[in-house]
Short mmCIF file of C-alpha atoms and ligand atoms in Angstrom, two decimals:
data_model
loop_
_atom_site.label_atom_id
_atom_site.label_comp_id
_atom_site.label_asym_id
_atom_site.label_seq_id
_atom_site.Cartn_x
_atom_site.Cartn_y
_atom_site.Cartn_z
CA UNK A 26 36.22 2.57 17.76
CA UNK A 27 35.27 -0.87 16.68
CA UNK A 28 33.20 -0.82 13.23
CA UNK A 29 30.28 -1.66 13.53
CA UNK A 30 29.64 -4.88 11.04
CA UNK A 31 25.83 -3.81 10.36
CA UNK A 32 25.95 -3.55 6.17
CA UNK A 33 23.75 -0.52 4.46
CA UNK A 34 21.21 -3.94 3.60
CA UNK A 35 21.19 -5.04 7.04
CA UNK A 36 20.51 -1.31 8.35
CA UNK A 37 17.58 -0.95 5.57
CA UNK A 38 15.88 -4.59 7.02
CA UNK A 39 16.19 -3.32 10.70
CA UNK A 40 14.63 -0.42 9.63
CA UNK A 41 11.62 -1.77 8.03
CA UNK A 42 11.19 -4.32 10.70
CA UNK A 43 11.28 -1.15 13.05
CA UNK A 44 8.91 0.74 11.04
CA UNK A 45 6.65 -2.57 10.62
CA UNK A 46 5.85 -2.68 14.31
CA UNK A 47 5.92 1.01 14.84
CA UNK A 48 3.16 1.23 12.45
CA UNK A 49 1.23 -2.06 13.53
CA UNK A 50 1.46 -1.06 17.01
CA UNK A 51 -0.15 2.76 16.27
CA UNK A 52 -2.59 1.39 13.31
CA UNK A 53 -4.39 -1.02 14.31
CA UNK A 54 -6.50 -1.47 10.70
CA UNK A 55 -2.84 -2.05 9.35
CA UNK A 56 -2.20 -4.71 11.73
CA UNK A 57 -5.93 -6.21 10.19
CA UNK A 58 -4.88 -6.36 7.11
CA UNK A 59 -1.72 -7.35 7.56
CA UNK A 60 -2.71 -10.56 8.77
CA UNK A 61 -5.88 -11.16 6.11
CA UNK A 62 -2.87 -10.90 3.55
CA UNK A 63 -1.00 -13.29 5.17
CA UNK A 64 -4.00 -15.50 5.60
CA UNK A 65 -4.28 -14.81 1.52
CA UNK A 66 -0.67 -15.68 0.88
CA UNK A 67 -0.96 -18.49 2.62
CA UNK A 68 -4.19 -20.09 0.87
CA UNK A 69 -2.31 -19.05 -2.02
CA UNK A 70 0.77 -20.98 -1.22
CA UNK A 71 -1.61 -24.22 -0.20
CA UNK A 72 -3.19 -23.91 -3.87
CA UNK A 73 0.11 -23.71 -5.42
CA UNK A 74 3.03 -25.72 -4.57
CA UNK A 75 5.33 -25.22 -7.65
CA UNK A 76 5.06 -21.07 -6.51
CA UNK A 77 5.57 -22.56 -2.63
CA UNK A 78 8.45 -24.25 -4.54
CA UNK A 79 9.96 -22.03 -6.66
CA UNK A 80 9.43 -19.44 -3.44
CA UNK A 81 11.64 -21.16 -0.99
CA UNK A 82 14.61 -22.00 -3.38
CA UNK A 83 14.62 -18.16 -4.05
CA UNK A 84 14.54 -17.11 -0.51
CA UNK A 85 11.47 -15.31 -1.06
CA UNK A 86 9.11 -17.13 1.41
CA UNK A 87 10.75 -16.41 4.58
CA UNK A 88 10.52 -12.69 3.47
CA UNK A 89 6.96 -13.04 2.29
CA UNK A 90 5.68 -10.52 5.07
CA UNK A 91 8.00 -8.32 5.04
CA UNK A 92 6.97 -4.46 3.95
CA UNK A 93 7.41 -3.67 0.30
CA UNK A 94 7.27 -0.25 0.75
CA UNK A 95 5.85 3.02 2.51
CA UNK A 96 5.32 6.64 1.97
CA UNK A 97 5.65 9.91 3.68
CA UNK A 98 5.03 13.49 2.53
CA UNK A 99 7.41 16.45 3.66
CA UNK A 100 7.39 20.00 3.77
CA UNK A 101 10.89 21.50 2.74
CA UNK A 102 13.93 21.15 0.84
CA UNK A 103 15.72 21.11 3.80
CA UNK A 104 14.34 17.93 5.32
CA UNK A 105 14.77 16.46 1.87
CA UNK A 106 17.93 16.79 1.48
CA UNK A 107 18.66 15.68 5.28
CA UNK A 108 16.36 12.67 4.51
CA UNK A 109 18.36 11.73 1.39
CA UNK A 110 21.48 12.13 3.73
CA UNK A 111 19.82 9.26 6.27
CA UNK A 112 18.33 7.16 3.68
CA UNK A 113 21.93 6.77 1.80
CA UNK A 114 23.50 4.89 5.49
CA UNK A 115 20.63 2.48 4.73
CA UNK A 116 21.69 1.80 1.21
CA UNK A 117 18.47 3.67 -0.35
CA UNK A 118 18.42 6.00 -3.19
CA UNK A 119 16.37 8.64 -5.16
CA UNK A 120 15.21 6.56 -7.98
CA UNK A 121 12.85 7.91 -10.51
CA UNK A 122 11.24 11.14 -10.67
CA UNK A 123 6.98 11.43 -10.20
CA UNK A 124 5.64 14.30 -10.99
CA UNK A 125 2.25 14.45 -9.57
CA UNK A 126 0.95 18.23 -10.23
CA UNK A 127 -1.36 16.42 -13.30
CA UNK A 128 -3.48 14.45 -10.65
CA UNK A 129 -4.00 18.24 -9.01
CA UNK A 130 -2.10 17.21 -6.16
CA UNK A 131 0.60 19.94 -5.12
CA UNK A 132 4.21 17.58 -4.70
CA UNK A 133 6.33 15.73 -6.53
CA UNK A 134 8.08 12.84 -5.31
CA UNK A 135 10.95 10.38 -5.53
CA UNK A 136 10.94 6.68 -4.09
CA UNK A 137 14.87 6.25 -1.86
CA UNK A 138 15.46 2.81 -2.72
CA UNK A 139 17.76 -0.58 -2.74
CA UNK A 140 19.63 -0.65 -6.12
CA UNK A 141 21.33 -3.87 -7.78
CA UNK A 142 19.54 -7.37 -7.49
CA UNK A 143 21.60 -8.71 -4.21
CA UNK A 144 20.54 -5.30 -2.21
CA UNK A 145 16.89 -5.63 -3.43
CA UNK A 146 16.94 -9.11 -2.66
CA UNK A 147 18.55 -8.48 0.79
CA UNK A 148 15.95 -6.46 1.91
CA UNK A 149 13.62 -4.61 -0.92
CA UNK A 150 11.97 -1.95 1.17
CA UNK A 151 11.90 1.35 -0.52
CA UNK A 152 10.23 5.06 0.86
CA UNK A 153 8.28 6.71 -1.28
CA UNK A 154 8.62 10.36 -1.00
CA UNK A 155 6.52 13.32 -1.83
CA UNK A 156 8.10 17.18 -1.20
CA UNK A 157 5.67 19.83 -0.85
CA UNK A 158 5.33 22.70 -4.02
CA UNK A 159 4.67 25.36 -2.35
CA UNK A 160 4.37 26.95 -6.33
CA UNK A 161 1.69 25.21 -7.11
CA UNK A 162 -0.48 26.55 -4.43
CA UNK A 163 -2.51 29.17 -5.34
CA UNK A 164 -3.90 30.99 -2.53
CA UNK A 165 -0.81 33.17 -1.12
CA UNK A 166 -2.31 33.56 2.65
CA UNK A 167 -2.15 29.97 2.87
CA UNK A 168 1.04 28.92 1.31
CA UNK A 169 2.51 31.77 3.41
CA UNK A 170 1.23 29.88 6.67
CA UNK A 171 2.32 27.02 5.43
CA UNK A 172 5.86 28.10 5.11
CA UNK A 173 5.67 29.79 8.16
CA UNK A 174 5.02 26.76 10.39
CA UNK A 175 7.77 24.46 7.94
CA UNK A 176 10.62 26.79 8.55
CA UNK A 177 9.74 26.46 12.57
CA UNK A 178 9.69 22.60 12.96
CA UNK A 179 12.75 20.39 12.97
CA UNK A 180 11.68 16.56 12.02
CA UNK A 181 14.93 15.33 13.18
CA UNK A 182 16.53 14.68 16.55
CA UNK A 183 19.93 16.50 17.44
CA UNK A 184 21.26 13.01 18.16
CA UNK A 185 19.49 12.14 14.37
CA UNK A 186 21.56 14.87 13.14
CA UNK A 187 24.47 14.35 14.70
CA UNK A 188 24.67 10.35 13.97
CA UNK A 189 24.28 11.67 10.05
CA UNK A 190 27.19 13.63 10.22
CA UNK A 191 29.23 10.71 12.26
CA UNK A 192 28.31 8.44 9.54
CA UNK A 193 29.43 10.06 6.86
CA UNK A 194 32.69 10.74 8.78
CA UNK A 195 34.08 7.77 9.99
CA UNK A 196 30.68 5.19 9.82
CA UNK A 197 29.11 3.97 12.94
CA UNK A 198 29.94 1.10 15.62
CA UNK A 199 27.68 -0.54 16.92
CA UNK A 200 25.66 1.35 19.84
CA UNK A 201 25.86 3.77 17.36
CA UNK A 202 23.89 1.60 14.42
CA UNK A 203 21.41 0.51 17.04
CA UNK A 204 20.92 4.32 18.35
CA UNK A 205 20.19 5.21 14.16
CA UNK A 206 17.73 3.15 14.00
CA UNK A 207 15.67 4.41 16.93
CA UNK A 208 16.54 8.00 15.87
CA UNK A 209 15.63 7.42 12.28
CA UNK A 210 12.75 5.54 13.42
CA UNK A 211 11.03 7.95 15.30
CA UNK A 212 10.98 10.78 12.57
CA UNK A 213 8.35 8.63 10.44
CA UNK A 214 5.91 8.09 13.95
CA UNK A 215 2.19 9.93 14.17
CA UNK A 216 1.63 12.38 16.74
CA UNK A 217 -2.16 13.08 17.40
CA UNK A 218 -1.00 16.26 18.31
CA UNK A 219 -0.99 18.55 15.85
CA UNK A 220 1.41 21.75 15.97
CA UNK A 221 -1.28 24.07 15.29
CA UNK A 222 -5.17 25.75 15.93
CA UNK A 223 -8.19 24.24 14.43
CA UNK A 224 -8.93 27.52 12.79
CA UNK A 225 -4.99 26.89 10.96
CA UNK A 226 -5.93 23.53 9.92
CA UNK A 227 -9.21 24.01 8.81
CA UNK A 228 -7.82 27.04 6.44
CA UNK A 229 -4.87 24.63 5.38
CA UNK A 230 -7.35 21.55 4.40
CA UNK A 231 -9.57 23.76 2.44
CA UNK A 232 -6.89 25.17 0.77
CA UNK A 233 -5.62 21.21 0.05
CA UNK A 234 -6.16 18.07 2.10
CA UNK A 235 -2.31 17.39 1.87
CA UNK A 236 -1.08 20.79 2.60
CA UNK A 237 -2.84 20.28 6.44
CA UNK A 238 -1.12 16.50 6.53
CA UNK A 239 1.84 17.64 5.84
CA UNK A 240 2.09 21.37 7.56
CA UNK A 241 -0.20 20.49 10.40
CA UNK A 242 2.04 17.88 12.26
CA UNK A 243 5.59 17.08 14.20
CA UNK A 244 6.91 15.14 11.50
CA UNK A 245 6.35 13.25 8.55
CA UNK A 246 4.15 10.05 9.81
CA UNK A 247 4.14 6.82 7.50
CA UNK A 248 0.97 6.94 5.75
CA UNK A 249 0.96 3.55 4.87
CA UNK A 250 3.16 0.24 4.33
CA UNK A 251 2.74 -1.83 1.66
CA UNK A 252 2.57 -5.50 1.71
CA UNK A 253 3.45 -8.39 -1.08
CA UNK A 254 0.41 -9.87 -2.02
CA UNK A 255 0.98 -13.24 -4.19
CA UNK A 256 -2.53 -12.75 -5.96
CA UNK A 257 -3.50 -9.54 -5.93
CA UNK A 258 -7.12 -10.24 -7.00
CA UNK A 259 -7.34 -12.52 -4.25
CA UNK A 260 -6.33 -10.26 -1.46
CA UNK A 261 -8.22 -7.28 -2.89
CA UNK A 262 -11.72 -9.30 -2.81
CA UNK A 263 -11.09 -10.68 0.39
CA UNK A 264 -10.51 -6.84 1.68
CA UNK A 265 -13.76 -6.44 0.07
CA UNK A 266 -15.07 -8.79 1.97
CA UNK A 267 -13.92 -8.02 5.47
CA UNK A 268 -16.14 -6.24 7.36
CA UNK A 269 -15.24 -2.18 8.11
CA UNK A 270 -12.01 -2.54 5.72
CA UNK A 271 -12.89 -0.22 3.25
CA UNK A 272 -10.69 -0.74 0.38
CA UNK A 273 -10.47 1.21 -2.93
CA UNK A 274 -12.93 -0.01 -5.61
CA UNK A 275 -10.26 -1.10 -8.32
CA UNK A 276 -6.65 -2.22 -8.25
CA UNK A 277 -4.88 0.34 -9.90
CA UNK A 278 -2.09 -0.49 -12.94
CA UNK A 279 -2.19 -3.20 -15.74
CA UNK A 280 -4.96 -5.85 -15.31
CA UNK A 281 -4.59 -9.75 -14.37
CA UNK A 282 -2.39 -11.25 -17.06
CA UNK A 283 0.16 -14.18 -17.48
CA UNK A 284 3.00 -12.63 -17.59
CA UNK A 285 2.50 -9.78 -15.44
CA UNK A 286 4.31 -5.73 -15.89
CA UNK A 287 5.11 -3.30 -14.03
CA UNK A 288 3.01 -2.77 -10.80
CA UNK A 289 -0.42 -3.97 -9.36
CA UNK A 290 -1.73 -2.28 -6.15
CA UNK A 291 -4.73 -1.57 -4.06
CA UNK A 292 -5.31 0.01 -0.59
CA UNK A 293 -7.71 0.23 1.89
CA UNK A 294 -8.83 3.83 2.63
CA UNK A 295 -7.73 5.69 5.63
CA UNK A 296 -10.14 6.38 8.86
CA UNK A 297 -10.52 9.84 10.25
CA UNK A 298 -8.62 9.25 13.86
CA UNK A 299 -8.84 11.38 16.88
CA UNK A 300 -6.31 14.43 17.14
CA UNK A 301 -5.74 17.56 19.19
CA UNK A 302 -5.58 20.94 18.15
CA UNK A 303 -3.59 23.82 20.01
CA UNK A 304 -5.48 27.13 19.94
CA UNK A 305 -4.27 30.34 20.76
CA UNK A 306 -5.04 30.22 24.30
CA UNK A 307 -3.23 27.46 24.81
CA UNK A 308 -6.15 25.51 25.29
CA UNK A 309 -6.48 21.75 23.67
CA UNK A 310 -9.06 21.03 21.63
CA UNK A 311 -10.64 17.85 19.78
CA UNK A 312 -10.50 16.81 15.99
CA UNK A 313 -10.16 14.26 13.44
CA UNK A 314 -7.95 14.03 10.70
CA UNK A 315 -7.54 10.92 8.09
CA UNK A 316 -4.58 10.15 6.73
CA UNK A 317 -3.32 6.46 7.60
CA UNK A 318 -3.97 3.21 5.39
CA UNK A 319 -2.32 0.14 3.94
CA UNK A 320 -1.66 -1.29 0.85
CA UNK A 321 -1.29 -4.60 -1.45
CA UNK A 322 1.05 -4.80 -4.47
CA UNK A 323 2.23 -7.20 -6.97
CA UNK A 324 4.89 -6.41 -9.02
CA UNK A 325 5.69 -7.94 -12.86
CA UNK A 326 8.16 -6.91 -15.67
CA UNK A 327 9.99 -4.20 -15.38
CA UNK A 328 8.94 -2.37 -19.35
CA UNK A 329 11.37 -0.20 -21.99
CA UNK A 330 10.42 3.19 -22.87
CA UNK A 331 8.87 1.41 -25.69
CA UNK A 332 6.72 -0.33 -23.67
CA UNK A 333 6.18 2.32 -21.33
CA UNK A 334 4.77 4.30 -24.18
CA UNK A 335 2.20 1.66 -24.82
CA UNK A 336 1.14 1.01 -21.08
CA UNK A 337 0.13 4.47 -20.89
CA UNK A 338 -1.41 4.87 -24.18
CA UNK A 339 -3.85 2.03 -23.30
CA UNK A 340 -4.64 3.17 -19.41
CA UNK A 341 -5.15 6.76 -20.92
CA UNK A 342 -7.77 4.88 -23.90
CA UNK A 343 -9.30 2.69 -20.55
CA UNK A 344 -9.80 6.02 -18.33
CA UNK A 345 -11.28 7.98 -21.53
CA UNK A 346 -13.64 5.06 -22.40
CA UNK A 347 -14.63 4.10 -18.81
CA UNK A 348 -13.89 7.42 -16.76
CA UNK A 349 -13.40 6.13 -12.96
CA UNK A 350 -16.04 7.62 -10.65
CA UNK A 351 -15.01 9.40 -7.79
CA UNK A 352 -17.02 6.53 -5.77
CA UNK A 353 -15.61 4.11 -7.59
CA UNK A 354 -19.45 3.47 -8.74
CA UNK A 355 -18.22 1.96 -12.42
CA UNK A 356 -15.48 0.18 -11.03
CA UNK A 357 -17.06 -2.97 -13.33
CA UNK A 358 -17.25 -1.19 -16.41
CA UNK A 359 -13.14 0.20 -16.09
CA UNK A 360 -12.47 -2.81 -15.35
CA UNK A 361 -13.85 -4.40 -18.43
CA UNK A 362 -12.40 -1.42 -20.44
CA UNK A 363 -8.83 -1.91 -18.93
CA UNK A 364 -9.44 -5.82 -19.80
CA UNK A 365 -10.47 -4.93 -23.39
CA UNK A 366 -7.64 -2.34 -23.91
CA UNK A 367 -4.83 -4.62 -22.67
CA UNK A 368 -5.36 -7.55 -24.65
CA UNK A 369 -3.30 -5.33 -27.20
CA UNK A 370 -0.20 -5.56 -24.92
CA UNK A 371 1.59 -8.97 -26.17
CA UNK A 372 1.10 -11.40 -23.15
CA UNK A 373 4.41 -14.03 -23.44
CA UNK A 374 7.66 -13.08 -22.31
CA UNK A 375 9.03 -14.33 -25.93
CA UNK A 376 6.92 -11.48 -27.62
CA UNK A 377 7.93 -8.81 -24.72
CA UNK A 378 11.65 -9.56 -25.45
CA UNK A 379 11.36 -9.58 -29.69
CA UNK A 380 9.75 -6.62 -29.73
CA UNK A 381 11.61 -4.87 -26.63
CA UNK A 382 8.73 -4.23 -24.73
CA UNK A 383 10.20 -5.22 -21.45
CA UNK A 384 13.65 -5.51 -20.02
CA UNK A 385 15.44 -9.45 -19.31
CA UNK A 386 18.10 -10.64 -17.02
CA UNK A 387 20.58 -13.30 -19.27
CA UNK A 388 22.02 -16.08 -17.69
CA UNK A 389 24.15 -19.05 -19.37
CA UNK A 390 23.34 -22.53 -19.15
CA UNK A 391 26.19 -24.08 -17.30
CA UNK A 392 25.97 -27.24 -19.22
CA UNK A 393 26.30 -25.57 -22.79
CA UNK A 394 29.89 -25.66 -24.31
CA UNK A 395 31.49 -22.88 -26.71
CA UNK A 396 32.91 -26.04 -28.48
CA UNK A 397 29.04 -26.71 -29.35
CA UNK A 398 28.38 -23.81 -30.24
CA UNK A 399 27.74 -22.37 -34.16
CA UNK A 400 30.57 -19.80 -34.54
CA UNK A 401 28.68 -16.74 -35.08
CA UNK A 402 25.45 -17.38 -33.12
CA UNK A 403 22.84 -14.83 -32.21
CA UNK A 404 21.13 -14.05 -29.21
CA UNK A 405 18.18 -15.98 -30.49
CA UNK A 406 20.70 -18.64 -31.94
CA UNK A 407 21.68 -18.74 -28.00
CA UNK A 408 18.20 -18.98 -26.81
CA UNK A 409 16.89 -21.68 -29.12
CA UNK A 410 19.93 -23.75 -28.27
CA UNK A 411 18.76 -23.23 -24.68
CA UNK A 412 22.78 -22.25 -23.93
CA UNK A 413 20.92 -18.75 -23.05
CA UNK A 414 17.84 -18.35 -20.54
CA UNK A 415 15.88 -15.13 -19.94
CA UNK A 416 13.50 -13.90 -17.52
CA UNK A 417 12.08 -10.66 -16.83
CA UNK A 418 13.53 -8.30 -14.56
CA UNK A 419 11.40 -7.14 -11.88
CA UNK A 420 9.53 -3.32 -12.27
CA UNK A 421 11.12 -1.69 -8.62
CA UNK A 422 9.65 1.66 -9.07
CA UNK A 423 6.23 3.12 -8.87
CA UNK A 424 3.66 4.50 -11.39
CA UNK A 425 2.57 8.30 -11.25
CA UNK A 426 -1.05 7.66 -12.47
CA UNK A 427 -1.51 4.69 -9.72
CA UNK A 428 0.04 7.33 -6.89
CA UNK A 429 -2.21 9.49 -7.76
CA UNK A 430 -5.37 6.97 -7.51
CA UNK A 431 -4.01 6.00 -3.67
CA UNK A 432 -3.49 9.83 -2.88
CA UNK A 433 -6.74 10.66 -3.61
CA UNK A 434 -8.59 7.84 -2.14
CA UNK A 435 -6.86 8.83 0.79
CA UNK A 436 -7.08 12.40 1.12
CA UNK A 437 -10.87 12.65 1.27
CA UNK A 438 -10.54 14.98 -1.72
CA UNK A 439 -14.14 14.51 -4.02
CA UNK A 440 -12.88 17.69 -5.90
CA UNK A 441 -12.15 16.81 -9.73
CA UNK A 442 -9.55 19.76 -9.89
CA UNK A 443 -7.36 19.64 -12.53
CA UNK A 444 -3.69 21.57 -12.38
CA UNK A 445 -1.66 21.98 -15.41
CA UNK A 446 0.91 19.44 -16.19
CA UNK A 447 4.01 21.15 -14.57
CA UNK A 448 7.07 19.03 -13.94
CA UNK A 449 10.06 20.24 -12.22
CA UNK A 450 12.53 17.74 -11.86
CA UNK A 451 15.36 20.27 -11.68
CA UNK A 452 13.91 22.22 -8.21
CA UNK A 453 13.38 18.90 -6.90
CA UNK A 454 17.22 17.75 -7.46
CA UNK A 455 18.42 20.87 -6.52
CA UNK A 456 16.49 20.85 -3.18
CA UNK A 457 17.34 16.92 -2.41
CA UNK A 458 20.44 18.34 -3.56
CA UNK A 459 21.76 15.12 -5.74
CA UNK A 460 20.35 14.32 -8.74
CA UNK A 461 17.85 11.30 -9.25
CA UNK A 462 18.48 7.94 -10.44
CA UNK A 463 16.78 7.12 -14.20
CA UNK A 464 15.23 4.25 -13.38
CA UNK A 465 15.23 2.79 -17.55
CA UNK A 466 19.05 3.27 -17.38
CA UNK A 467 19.31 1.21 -14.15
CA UNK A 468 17.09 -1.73 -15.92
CA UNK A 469 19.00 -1.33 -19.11
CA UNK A 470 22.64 -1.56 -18.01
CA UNK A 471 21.04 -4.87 -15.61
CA UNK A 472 19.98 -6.38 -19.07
CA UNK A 473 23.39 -4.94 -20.29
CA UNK A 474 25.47 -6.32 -18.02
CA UNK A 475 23.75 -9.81 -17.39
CA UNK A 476 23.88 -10.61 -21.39
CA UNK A 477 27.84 -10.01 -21.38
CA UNK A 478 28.63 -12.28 -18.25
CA UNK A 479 26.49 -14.82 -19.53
CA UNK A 480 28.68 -14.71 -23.20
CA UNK A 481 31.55 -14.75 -21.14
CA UNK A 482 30.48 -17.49 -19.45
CA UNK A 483 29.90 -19.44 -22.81
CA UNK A 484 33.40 -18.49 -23.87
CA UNK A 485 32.03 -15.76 -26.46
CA UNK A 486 33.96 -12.97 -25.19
CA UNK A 487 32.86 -10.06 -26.92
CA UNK A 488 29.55 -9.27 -28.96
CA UNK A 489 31.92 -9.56 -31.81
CA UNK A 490 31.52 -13.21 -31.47
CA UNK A 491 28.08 -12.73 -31.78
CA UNK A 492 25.79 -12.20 -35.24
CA UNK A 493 23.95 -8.92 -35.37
C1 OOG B 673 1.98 8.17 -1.66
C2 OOG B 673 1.17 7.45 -2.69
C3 OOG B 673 2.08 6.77 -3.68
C4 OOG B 673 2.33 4.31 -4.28
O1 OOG B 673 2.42 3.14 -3.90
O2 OOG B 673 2.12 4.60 -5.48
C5 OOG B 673 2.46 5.38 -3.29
C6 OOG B 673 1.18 8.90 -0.62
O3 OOG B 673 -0.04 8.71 -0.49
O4 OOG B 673 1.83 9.67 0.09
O5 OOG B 673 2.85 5.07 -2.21
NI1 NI B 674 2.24 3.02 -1.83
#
């Protein structure tokens, strides 16, 4: 057999270029605003040439339209763990655990994604990934249909299966890599027809709007990509201003700032779109189900635990002074309260790094010598000097309280239902059947790592050369 030279990061950007015109091709209110963004980006670009600058020398602009991310929802452990089985030939892992049972929605969820700054760089697209809990629903006749219909359905191909198991023998060649990507491919693609009777679906939905998306149907369809936008604010009000687009009231995450954290992200909401039902007699019948959108994000500093804390200390102060509406009626008024809040999150990356608010990537300054050098300097010593630079490290994850905003503009759901906080990280590792990625520990040994290369690189071997 002659390996086949396709790398885990070339795989991943086949993929999402596979899934990008999968998902154009069947939704065409994707396709829409996938081209207002670029339109967006691109006025962007015009108004900004140091960005246009800084964008090419980095690589970034020729990947400017490329998918950021997109979601699916699934029914069992079992396709879990297969999925984390197929994700892992594409160099994508469970990172970070989202527990989404406070938002009254019935999964928790994982994103498989690119670790390490060349992979992410390489191709950054990530799955988000939401497993059913069949615990947290309450009404046993449903949950028992539910589980019913799961353990009957197989979202994978025998020849999906099959190249899994190949892989993780001896790797692919390359008919083989090609065939993995259609295979793969076609396990995220929407089928109008649902698996089941109108009378099923209707007792699923009422039950839960996600338990009938995610029981109802052959698979697990993408329910949305997600696109870079370079100014989020930009993109969102020209969604707002596109005729029949639809998009959520707010942008969900930190406001507008400087020096941006974390993640920024709007959607527009998903259309009801024709399906069929199968009733008992065989007979097909007519429906509509919504479920499909798209999505904008902008990403900033990736924050510590320290600065996580205060991030969500100020959105839960914005949502208890400016509750959002269902409609997204007040959208001005959370705004203004999310504006107000924030201004007590420092905005210069100086202030994020003293007080260890956000994580930074080192690098040395080629021209500094050791010779040069004070013989006991400090990091700040370094950094005054200019012999060290800093800049924050990108946030790659997601944000439970902004999931749960796009879920529920999506599911149609105007019930205010409230569960219980109730995490389970453990039955979700042991039915992906690996445990999850912390994402702070990946960030920290990044800033780790990057501080003692660049000392190394200034001939201070060891942070015993350094003042503490
Ligand atoms: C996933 C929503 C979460 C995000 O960007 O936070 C998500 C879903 O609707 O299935 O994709
Ligand atoms: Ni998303």
């Amino acid at each position: 057999m002659n390996q086949s030279s396709a790398s885990a990061d070339a795989l991943r950007a086949i993929f999402a270029s596979a899934i990008s015109n999968m998902y154009q091709a069947e939704a065409p209110q994707y396709r829409a605003m996938k081209a207002l963004v670029a339109e967006t980006n691109r006025q962007c670009l015009a108004d900004d040439l140091q960005l246009k600058r800084r964008l090419l020398e980095s690589g970034e602009l020729e990947r400017l339209d490329v998918e950021r991310h997109g979601a699916i929802r699934i029914g069992t452990a079992e396709e879990l763990a297969t999925l984390r089985r197929l994700f892992a030939i594409m160099g994508m892992a469970p990172v970070g655990y989202y527990d989404l049972s406070v938002a009254g929605l019935p999964v928790h969820s994982t994103a498989f994604r690119p670790i390490g700054e060349s992979a992410l760089r390489a191709s950054p697209f990530r799955i988000f990934c939401s497993l059913l809990r069949p615990d947290l629903i309450a009404d046993a006749q449903a949950r028992e249909i539910a589980e019913k219909i799961l353990a009957q359905r197989d979202i994978f191909t025998p020849r999906c299966r099959m190249l899994i198991d190949l892989h993780e023998t001896r790797g692919f060649d390359d008919e083989e890599a090609r065939e993995f990507i259609t295979e793969a491919t076609k396990i995220f693609r929407w089928n109008g027809k649902a698996t089941v009777s109108s009378d099923v679906y209707r007792r699923l939905y009422s039950t839960h709007p996600l338990l009938a998306d995610i029981v109802c149907f052959k698979g697990p369809h993408i329910n949305h990509l997600t696109l870079h936008a370079l100014d989020i604010d930009a993109a969102h009000a020209a969604m707002m201003e596109q005729h029949g687009m639809n998009p959520k009231a707010i942008i969900e995450g930190p406001p507008r700032r400087s020096c941006p954290i974390l993640l920024r992200q709007t959607s527009f909401k998903a259309n009801p779109e024709p399906i069929e039902f199968i009733e008992e007699d065989g007979r097909r019948t007519s429906g509509a189900h919504a479920a499909r959108f798209g999505e904008i994000e902008q990403r900033g500093a990736a924050l510590t635990a320290k600065g996580r804390a205060l991030y969500d200390r100020l959105l839960a102060e914005t949502q208890a002074e400016a509750p959002l509406a269902t409609d997204g009626g007040n959208a001005l008024a959370y705004h203004s309260a999310l504006t107000r809040r924030f201004a007590a999150f420092p905005d210069d990356d100086e202030a994020l790094r003293r007080e260890k608010l956000a994580y930074f990537r080192y690098s040395p300054d080629a021209k500094a010598r050791a010779g040069e050098l004070a013989s006991r300097p400090s990091v700040d010593d370094l950094l005054r000097i200019g012999a060290l630079r800093v800049e924050p490290i990108l946030y790659e994850d997601f944000l439970p309280v902004s999931a749960a905003g796009i879920f529920r503009s999506n599911l149609g759901d105007q019930r205010a239902e409230e569960f219980t906080e109730r995490a389970d990280r453990r039955a979700f590792e042991k039915a992906l059947g690996a445990p999850i990625l912390n994402e702070l520990t990946l960030y920290e040994d990044e800033e780790t790592r990057s501080l003692s290369a660049s000392l190394k690189a200034l001939g201070l071997d060891s942070v015993a050369a350094l003042q503490v």
